[in-house]
mmCIF file of C-alpha atoms in Angstrom:
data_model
loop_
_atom_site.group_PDB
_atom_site.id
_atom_site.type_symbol
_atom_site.label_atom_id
_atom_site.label_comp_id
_atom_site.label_asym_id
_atom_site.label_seq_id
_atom_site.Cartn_x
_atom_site.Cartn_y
_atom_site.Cartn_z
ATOM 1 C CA UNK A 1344 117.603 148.979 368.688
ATOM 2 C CA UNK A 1345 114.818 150.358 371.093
ATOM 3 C CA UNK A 1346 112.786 153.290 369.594
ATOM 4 C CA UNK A 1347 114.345 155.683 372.276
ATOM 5 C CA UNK A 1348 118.057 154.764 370.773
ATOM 6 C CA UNK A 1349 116.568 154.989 366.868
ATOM 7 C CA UNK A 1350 115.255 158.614 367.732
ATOM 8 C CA UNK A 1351 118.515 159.988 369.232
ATOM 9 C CA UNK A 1352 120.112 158.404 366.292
ATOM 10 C CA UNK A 1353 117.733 160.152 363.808
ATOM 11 C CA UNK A 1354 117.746 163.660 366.360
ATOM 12 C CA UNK A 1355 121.422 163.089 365.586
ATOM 13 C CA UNK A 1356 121.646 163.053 361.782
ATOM 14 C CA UNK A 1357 119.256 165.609 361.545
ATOM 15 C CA UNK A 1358 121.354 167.998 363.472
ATOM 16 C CA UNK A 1359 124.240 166.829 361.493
ATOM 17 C CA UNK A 1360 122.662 167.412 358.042
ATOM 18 C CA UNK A 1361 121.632 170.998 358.795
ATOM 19 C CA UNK A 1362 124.475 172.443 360.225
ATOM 20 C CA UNK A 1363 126.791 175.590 359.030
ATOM 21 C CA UNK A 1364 130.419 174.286 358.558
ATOM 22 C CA UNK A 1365 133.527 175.952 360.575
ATOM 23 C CA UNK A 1366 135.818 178.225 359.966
ATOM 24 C CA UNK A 1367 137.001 177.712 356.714
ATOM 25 C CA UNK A 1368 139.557 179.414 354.069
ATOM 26 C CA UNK A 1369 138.838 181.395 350.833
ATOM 27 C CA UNK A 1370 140.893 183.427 348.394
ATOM 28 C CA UNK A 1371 139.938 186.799 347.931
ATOM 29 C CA UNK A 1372 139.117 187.798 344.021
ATOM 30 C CA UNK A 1373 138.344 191.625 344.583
ATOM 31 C CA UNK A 1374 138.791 194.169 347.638
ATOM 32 C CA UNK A 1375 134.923 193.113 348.519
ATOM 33 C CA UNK A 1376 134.280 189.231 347.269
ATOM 34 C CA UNK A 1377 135.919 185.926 347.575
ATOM 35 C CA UNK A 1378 135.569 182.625 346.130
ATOM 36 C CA UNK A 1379 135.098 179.957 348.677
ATOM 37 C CA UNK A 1380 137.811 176.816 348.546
ATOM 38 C CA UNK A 1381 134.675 174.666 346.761
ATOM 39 C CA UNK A 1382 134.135 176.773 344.135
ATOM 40 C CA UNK A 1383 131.419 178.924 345.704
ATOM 41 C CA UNK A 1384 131.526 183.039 344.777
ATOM 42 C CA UNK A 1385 130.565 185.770 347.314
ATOM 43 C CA UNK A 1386 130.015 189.488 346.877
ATOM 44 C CA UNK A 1387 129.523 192.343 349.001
ATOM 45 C CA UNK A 1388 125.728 191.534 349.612
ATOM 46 C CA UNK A 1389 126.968 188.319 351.156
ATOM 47 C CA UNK A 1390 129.964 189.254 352.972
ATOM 48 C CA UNK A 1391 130.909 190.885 356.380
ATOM 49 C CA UNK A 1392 134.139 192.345 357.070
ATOM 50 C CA UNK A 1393 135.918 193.715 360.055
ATOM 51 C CA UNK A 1394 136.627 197.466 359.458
ATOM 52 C CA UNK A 1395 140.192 196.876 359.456
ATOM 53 C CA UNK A 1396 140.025 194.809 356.128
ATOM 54 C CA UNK A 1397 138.905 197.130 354.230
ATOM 55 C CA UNK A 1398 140.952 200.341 354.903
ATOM 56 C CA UNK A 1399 144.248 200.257 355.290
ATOM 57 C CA UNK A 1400 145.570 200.198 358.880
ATOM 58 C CA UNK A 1401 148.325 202.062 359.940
ATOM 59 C CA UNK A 1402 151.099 200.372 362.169
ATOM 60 C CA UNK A 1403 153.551 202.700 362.648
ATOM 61 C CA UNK A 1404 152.916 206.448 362.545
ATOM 62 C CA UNK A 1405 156.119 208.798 361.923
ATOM 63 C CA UNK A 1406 156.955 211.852 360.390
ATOM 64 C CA UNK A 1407 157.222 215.524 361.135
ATOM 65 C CA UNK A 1408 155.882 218.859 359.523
ATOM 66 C CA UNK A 1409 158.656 221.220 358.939
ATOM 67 C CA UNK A 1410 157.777 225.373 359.742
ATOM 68 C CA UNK A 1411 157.720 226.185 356.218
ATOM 69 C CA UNK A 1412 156.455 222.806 354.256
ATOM 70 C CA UNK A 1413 153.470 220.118 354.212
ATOM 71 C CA UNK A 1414 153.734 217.397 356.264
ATOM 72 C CA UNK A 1415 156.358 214.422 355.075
ATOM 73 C CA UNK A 1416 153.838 211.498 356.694
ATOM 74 C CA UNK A 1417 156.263 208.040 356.687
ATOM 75 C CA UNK A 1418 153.733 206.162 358.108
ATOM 76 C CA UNK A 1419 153.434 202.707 357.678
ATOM 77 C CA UNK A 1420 150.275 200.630 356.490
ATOM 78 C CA UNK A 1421 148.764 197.146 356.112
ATOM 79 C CA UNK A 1422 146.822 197.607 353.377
ATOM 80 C CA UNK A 1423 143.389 196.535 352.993
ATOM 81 C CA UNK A 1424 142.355 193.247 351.105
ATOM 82 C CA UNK A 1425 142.982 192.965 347.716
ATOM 83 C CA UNK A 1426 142.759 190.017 344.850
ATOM 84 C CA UNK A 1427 144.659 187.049 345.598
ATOM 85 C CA UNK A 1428 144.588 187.726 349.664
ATOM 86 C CA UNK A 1429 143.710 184.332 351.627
ATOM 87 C CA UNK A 1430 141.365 184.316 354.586
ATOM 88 C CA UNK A 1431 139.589 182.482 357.238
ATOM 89 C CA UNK A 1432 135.595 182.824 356.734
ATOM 90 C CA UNK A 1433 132.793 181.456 358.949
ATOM 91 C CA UNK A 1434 129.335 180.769 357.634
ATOM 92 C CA UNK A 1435 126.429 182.709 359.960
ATOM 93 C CA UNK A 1436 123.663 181.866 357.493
ATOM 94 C CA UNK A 1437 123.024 180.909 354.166
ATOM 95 C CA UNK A 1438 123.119 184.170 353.116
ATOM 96 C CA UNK A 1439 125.447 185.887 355.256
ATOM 97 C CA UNK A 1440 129.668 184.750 355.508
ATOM 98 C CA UNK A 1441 132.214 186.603 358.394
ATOM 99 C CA UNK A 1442 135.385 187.280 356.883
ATOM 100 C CA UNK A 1443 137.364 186.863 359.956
ATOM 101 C CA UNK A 1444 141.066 187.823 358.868
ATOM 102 C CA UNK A 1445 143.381 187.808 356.640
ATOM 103 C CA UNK A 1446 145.808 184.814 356.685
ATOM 104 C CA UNK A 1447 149.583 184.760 356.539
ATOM 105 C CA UNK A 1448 152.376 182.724 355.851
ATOM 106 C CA UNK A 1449 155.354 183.357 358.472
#
């Protein structure tokens, strides 16, 4: 091989080596950390969430407030993450992991 083919090669394997992975999935073991399909444990210093993940979001607001009593609120929720939850994560940094969303089964 010609030194200008060896070098793209090695530019190549270097970029290879150092990069983040993709989007990947993790089970949630708390409302704030996850454990990572390999094993790998995260806590809040490490995580990022989307503000819908961690309060519950409501989906469809009903009720009514009668004259003479409080109001009878039959709203419905998705709740926020809990233990057990799967969801799609993307590596920004070493030290900092996007929780994306929560994953379903349909």
């Amino acid at each position: 091989m010609a030194w200008d083919a060896d070098m793209i090669q090695f530019m190549k394997q270097q970029g290879q080596s150092g990069s983040l992975p993709g989007i990947a999935l993790a089970t949630m073991t708390g409302p704030k950390s996850c454990k990572l399909k390999d094993g790998m444990e995260l806590g809040p210093g490490e995580l990022k969430f989307a503000e819908h993940l961690v309060n519950p979001l409501a989906v469809k607001v009903a009720g009514h407030c009668p004259a003479d009593g409080e109001l009878q609120d039959k709203t419905q929720y998705i709740s926020a993450l809990k233990a057990g939850d799967t969801v799609a994560v993307y590596q920004l940094s070493d030290s900092e992991v996007l929780i994306l969303e929560k994953m379903v089964s349909v």
